[in-house]
XYZ file of C-alpha atoms in Angstrom:
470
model
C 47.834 -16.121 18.571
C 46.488 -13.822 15.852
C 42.953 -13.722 14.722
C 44.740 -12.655 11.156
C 47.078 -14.360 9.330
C 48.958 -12.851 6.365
C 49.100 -15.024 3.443
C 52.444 -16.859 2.477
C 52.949 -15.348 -1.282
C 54.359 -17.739 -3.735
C 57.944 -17.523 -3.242
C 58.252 -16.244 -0.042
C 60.380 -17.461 2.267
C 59.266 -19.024 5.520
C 61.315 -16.117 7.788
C 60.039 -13.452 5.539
C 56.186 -14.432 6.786
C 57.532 -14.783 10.510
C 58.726 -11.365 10.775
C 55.719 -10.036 8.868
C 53.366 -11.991 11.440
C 55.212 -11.102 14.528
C 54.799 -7.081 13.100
C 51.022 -7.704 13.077
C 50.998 -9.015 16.252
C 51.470 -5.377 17.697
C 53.052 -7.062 20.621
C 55.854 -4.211 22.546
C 58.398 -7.288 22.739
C 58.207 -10.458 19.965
C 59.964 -12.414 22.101
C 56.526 -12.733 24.017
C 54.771 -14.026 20.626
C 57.956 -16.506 19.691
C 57.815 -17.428 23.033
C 53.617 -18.669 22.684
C 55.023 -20.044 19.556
C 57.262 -22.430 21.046
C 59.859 -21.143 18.769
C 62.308 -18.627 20.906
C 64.989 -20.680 20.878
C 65.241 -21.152 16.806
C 67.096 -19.223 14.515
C 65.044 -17.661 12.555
C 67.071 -16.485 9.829
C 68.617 -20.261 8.967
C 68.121 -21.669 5.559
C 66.690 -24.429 6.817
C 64.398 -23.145 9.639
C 62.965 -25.326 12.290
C 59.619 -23.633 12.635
C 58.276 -25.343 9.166
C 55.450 -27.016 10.950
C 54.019 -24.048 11.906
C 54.043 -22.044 8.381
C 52.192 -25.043 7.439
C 49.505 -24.968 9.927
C 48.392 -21.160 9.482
C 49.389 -21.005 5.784
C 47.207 -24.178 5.518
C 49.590 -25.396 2.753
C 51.656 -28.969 3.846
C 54.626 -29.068 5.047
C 56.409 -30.764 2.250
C 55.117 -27.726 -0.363
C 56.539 -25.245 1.588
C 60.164 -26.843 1.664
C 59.886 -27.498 -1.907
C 58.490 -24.012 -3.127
C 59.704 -21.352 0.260
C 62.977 -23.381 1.180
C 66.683 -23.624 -1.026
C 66.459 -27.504 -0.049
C 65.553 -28.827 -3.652
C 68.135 -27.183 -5.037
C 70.552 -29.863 -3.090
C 68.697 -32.959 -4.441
C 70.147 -33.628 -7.491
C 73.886 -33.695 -5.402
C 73.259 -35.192 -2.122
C 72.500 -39.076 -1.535
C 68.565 -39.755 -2.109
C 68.674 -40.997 1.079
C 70.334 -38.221 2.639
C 68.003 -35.981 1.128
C 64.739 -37.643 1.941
C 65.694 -37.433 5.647
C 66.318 -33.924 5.135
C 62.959 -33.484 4.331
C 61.721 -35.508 6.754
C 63.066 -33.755 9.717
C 62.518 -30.278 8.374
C 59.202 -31.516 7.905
C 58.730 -32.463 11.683
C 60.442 -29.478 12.254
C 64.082 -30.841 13.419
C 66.432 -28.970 11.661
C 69.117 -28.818 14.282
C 72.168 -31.265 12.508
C 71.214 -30.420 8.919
C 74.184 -28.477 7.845
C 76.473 -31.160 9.379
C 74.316 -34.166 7.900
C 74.160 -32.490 4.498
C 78.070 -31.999 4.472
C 77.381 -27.743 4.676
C 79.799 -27.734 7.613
C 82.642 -29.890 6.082
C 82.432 -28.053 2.511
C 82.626 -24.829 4.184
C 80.829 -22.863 1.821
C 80.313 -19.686 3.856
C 76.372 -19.171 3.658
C 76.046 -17.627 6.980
C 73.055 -15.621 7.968
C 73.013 -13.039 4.694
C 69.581 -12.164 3.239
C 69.176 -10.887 -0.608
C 66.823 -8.303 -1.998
C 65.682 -6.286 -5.289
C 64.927 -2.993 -5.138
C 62.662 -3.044 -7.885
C 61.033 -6.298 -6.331
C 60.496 -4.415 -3.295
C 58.942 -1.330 -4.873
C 56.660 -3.632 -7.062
C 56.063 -5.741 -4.280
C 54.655 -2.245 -1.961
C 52.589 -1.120 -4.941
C 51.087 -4.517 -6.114
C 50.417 -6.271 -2.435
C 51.101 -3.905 0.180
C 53.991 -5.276 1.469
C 57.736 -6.421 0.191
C 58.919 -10.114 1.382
C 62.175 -11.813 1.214
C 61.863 -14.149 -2.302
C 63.409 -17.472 -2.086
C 65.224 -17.218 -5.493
C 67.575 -14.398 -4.567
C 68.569 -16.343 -1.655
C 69.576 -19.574 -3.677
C 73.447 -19.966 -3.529
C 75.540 -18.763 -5.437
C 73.118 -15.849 -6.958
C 73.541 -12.447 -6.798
C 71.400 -11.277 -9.624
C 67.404 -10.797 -9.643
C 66.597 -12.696 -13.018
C 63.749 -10.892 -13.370
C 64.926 -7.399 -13.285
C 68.291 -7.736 -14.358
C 69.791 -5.865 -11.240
C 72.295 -6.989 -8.765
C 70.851 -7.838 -5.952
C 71.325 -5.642 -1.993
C 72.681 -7.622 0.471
C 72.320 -7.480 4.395
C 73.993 -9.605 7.485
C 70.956 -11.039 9.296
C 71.379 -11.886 13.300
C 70.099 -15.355 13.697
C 66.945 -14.016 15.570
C 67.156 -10.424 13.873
C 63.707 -9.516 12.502
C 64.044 -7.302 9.578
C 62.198 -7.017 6.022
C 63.818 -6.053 2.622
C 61.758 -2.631 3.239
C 64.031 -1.642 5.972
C 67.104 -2.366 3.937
C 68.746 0.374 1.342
C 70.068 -0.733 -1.639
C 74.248 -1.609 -1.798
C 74.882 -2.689 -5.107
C 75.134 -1.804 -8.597
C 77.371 -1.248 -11.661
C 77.208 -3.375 -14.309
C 75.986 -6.714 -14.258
C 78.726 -9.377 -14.908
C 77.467 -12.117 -17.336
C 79.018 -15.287 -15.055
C 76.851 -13.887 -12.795
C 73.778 -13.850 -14.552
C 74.870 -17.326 -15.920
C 75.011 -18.590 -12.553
C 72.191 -17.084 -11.058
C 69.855 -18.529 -14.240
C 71.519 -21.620 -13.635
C 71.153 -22.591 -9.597
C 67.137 -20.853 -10.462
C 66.607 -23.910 -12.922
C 68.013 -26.756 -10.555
C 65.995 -24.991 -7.689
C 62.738 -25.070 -10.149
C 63.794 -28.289 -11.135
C 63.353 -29.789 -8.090
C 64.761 -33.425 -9.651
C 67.113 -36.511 -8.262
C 68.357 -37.184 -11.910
C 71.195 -38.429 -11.296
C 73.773 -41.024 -8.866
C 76.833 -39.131 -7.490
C 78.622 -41.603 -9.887
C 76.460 -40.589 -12.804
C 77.281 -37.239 -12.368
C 81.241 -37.576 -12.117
C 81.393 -39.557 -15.327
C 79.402 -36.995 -16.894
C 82.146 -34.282 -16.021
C 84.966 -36.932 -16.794
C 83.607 -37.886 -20.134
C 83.112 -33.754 -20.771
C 86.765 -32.782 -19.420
C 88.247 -35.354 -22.184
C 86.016 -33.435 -25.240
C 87.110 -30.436 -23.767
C 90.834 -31.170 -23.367
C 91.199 -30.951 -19.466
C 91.918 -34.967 -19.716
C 93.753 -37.392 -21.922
C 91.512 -40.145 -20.866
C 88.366 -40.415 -18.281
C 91.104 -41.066 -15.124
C 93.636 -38.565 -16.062
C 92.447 -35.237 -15.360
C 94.725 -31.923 -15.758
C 93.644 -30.917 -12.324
C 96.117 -27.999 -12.285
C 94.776 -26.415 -16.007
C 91.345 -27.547 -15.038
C 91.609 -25.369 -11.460
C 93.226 -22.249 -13.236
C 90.438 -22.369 -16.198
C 87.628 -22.357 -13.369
C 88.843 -19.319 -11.436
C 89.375 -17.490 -14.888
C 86.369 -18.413 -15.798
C 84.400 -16.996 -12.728
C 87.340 -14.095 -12.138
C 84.578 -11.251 -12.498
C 81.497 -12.952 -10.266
C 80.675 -10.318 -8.298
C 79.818 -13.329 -5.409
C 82.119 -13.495 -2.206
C 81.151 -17.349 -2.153
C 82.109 -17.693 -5.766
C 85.225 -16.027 -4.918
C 85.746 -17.916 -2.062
C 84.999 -21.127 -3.383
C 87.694 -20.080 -6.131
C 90.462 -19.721 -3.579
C 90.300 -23.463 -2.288
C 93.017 -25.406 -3.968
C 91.401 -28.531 -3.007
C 88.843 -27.700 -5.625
C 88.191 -29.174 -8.171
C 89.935 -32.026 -7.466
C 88.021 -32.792 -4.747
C 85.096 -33.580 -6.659
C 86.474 -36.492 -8.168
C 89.131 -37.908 -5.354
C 86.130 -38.268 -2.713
C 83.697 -40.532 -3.935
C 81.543 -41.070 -0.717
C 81.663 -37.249 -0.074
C 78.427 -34.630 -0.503
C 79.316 -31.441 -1.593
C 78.129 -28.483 -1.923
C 75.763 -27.585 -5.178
C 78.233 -24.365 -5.655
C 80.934 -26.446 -6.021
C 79.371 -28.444 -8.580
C 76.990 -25.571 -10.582
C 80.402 -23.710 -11.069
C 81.824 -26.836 -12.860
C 78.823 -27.122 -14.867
C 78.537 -24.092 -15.225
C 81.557 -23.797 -17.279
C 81.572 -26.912 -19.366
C 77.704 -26.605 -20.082
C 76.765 -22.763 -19.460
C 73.439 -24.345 -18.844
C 71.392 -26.822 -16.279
C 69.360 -28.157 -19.724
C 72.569 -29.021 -21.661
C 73.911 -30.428 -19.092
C 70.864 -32.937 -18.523
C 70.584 -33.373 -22.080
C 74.538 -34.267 -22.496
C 75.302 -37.412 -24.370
C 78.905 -37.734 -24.641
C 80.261 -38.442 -27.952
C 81.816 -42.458 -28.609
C 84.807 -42.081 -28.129
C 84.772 -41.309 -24.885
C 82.458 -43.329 -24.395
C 84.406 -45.857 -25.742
C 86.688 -44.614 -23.445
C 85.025 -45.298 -20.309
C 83.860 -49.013 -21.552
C 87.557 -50.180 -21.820
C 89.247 -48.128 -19.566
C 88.695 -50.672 -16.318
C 90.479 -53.256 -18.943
C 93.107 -51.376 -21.113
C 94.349 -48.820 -17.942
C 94.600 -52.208 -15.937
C 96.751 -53.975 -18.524
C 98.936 -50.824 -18.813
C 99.721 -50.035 -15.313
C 100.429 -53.911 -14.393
C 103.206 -53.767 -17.332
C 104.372 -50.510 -16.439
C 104.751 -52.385 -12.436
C 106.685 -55.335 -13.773
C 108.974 -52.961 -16.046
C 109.910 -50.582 -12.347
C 110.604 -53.723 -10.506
C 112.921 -55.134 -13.092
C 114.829 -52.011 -12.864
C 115.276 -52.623 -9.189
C 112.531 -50.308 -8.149
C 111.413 -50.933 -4.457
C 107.757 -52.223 -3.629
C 106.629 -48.906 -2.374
C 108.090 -46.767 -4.603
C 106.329 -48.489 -7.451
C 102.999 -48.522 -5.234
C 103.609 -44.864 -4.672
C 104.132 -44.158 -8.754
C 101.364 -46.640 -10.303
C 98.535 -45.763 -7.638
C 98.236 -49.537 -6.784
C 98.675 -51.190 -3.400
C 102.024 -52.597 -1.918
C 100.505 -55.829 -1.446
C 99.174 -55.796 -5.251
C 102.269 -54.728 -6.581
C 104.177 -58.009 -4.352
C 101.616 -60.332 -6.131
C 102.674 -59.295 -9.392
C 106.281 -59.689 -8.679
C 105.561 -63.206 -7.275
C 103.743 -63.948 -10.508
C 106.454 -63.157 -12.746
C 109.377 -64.701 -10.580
C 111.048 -60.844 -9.721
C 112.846 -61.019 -6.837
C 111.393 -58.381 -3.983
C 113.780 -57.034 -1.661
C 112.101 -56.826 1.875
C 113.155 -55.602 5.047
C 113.578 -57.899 8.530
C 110.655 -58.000 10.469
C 112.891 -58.773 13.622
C 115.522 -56.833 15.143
C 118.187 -59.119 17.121
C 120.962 -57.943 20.092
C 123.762 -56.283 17.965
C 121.801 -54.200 15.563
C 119.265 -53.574 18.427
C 122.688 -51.883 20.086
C 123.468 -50.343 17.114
C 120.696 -48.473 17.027
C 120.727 -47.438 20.406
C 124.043 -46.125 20.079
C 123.201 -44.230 17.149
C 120.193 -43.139 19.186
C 122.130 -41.691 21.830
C 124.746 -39.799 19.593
C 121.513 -37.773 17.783
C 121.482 -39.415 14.570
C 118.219 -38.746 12.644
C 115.978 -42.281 12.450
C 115.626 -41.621 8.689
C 119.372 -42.004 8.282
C 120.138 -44.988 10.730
C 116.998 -46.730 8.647
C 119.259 -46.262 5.754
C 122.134 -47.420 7.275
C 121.269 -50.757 8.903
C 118.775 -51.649 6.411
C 115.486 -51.223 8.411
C 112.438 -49.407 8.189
C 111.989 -46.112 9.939
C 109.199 -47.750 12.256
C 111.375 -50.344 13.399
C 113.738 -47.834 14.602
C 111.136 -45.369 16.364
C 109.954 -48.256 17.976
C 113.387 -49.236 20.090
C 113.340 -45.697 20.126
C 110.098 -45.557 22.045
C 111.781 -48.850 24.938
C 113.571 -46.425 25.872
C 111.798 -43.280 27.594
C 114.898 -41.276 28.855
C 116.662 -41.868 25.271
C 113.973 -39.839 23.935
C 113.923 -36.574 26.167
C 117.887 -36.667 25.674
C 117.199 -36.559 22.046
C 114.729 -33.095 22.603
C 117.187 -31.728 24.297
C 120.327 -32.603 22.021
C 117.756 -30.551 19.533
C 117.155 -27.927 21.777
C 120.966 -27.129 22.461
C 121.516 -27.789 18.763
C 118.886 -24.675 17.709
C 120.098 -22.788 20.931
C 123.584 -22.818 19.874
C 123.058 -21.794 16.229
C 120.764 -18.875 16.976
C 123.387 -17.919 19.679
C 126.466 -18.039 17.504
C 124.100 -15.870 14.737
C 123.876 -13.104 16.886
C 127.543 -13.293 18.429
C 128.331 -12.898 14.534
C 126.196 -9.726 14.175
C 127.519 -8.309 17.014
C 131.397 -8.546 15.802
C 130.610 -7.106 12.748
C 128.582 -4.480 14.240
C 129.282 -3.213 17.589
C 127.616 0.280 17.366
C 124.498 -1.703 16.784
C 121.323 -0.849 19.453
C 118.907 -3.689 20.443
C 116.153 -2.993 18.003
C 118.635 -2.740 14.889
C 119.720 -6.347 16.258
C 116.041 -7.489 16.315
C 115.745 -6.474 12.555
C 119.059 -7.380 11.524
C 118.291 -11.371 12.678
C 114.920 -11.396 13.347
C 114.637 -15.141 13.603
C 117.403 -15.763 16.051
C 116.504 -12.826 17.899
C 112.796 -13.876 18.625
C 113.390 -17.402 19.155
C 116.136 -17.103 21.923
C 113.552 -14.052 23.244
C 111.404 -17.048 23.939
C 113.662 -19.469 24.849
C 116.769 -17.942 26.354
C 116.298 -14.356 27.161
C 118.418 -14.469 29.882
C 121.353 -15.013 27.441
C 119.896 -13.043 25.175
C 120.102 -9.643 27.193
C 123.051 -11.167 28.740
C 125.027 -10.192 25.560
C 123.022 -7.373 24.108
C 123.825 -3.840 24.182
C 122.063 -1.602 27.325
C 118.740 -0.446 26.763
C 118.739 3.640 25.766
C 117.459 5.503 28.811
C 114.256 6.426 28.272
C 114.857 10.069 28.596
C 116.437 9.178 25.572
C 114.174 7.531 23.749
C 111.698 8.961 20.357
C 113.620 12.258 19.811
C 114.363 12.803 23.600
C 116.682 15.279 25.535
């Protein structure tokens, strides 16, 4: 251990005063010094390191400051469950920081954060002339920014190895051009909810907040009809010059962002959300301060009664018209059993399948079976559903290999009788114009049949022959 500790400046991150420590240590090999540390095994360069315990014992600050002012962990309180997030802290505290990503949802979002560190120039040269040193700030490695707020430059970037130990000094600048104002805008705005450091908000809170905005700003009729489509293509015009690859790729998931309203028990990722707030509220303030106007308001008070009334009419008008219980669950987003009450209620007759299937249409089937008809179609014809008929399908073991290989023969044949065609129309063909001529049949009887397959093909040129040859 060192007699001489370097201080942990204010936003410095906890790796940033690792490397600087192991530097001081003058050791040949750090691996000696992580190994009296107890922390070899770690990575170093994670967001959420594991070695928290001991920045708080030699910076003599607690443990619970440095994750709040060196760590990017507030800025996922106000979008994770407080519970979730509190043992977050807990274990990073303790330092057990081995399941975060997957307990914070960082793995299922896949937001690509990976091991990339962020510097400023400027900060580095200021940071050599004012203290002697440059260190790794925590608010150019928040996510999502790419612009030091201070200077007004674009920020270098570097791939860190997980136990790599490197300082900005060693980097050289990668970036510049001129700064894109999204990305500005996003970098002031993920700085404020880091500084913020506040659970203002449920999950639920939050989602009604965007609903309620979407209808002022036209991307909904009402709170539970959202234009997902013109709501998706806005976004990514929106951010189309943000000079972030995880901006970018964020943009290219067309899950998003739907997802954010389809998933209530999910966590996501504060990217996916600052980029939606981003553009309805340019700012973290406005967007805390938001009161939406009445009407929607109005809106969201009625909608549980009013929405209700209209879909159950809208159900009894489909089945009237003869519409079957599933199709009318499918169309009105309600249950099959909720949409068979109704129809009970108001006397409408409800077509329903047997439950049972008896000796003659059990042999039915089975004949069917055997002669390769598709289950969807002998469903239709004897009137039952397509799980009845996969399950006689399913008694019968050797029924269901003759049916793979009825399919087999069926795909063989076609192919086959595809290039028998090419070949009468062109018999001064070679192999390789066949291959491009019907790629598709080609390759699949390549794989399947090739001994048919060069069976009928032309010889192969000599290779004396071959590129230009003699």
């Amino acid at each position: 251990m060192l007699g001489f500790h370097p201080p942990l400046e204010a936003d410095e991150i906890p790796y940033s005063w690792l490397v600087t420590y192991c530097q001081l240590s003058g050791l040949p090999s750090t691996k000696t010094l992580l190994e009296q540390l107890h922390i070899a095994h770690y990575q170093l360069a994670s967001q959420f390191p594991g070695y928290v315990p001991l920045i708080s014992e030699e910076s003599r600050l607690s443990a619970r400051k440095v994750i709040h002012e060196h760590t990017i962990l507030p800025v996922f309180k106000p979008f994770i469950h407080p519970t979730t997030y509190s043992s977050a802290l807990g274990n990073l505290a303790k330092g057990s920081a081995s399941n975060l990503h997957t307990r914070m949802s960082l793995v299922a979002n896949r937001v690509n954060s990976g091991s990339v560190l962020r510097a400023c120039p400027t900060c580095i040269e200021c940071d050599c002339n004012e203290v002697g040193r440059a260190w790794w700030h925590v608010q150019h490695q928040l996510p999502g920014c790419s612009v030091c707020l201070t200077h007004r430059k674009p920020l270098s970037e570097v791939n860190v190895r997980r136990r790599a130990l490197i300082l900005p000094s060693e980097i050289t600048s990668q970036r510049g051009g001129v700064l894109e104002n999204v990305d500005i805008q996003l970098s002031g705005l993920v700085h404020d909810v880091w500084r913020s450091g506040k659970s203002l908000f449920s999950y639920q809170h939050v989602t009604t907040r965007y609903r309620q905005r979407l209808v002022e700003a036209g991307f909904a009729s009402r709170i539970d009809a959202i234009r997902q489509d013109k709501l998706r293509y806005a976004l990514r015009a929106y951010w189309a010059t943000s000079a972030s690859p995880g901006v970018q790729q964020l943009l290219l998931d067309n899950s998003y962002p739907e997802s954010l309203f389809r998933a209530k028990r999910a966590q996501f990722h504060p990217l996916k959300h600052l980029l939606l707030i981003g553009m309805l509220w340019h700012s973290w303030e406005e967007f805390c301060e938001y009161t939406p106007c009445e009407c929607a308001a109005h809106d969201v008070a009625v909608s549980g009664v009013i929405n209700n009334s209209d879909t159950d009419t809208d159900i009894i008008r489909l089945l009237e018209h003869g519409k079957s219980l599933r199709a009318v669950s499918e169309r009105c987003k309600r249950s099959v059993i909720y949409v068979k009450k109704l129809a009970i209620q108001n006397n409408i007759p409800v077509k329903t399948r047997a439950k049972r299937i008896f000796g003659a249409d059990r042999a039915l089937i089975v004949g069917m079976l055997k002669n390769g008809v598709k289950t969807q179609q002998i469903a239709s014809e004897v009137d039952y559903s397509v799980g009845a008929v996969e399950q006689v399908l399913s008694q019968h073991p050797g029924l269901v290999e003759k049916r793979h290989q009825m399919r087999f023969n069926a795909q063989c044949h076609k192919h086959q009788n595809c290039i028998l065609q090419a070949l009468a129309e062109h018999p001064e063909y070679h192999r390789g114009d066949f291959q491009r001529e019907c790629r598709a049949s080609y390759s699949w009887l390549f794989k399947h049949d090739k001994e048919w397959l060069y069976r009928v093909m032309p010889d192969a040129i000599p290779r004396s022959r071959r590129r230009g040859g003699v």
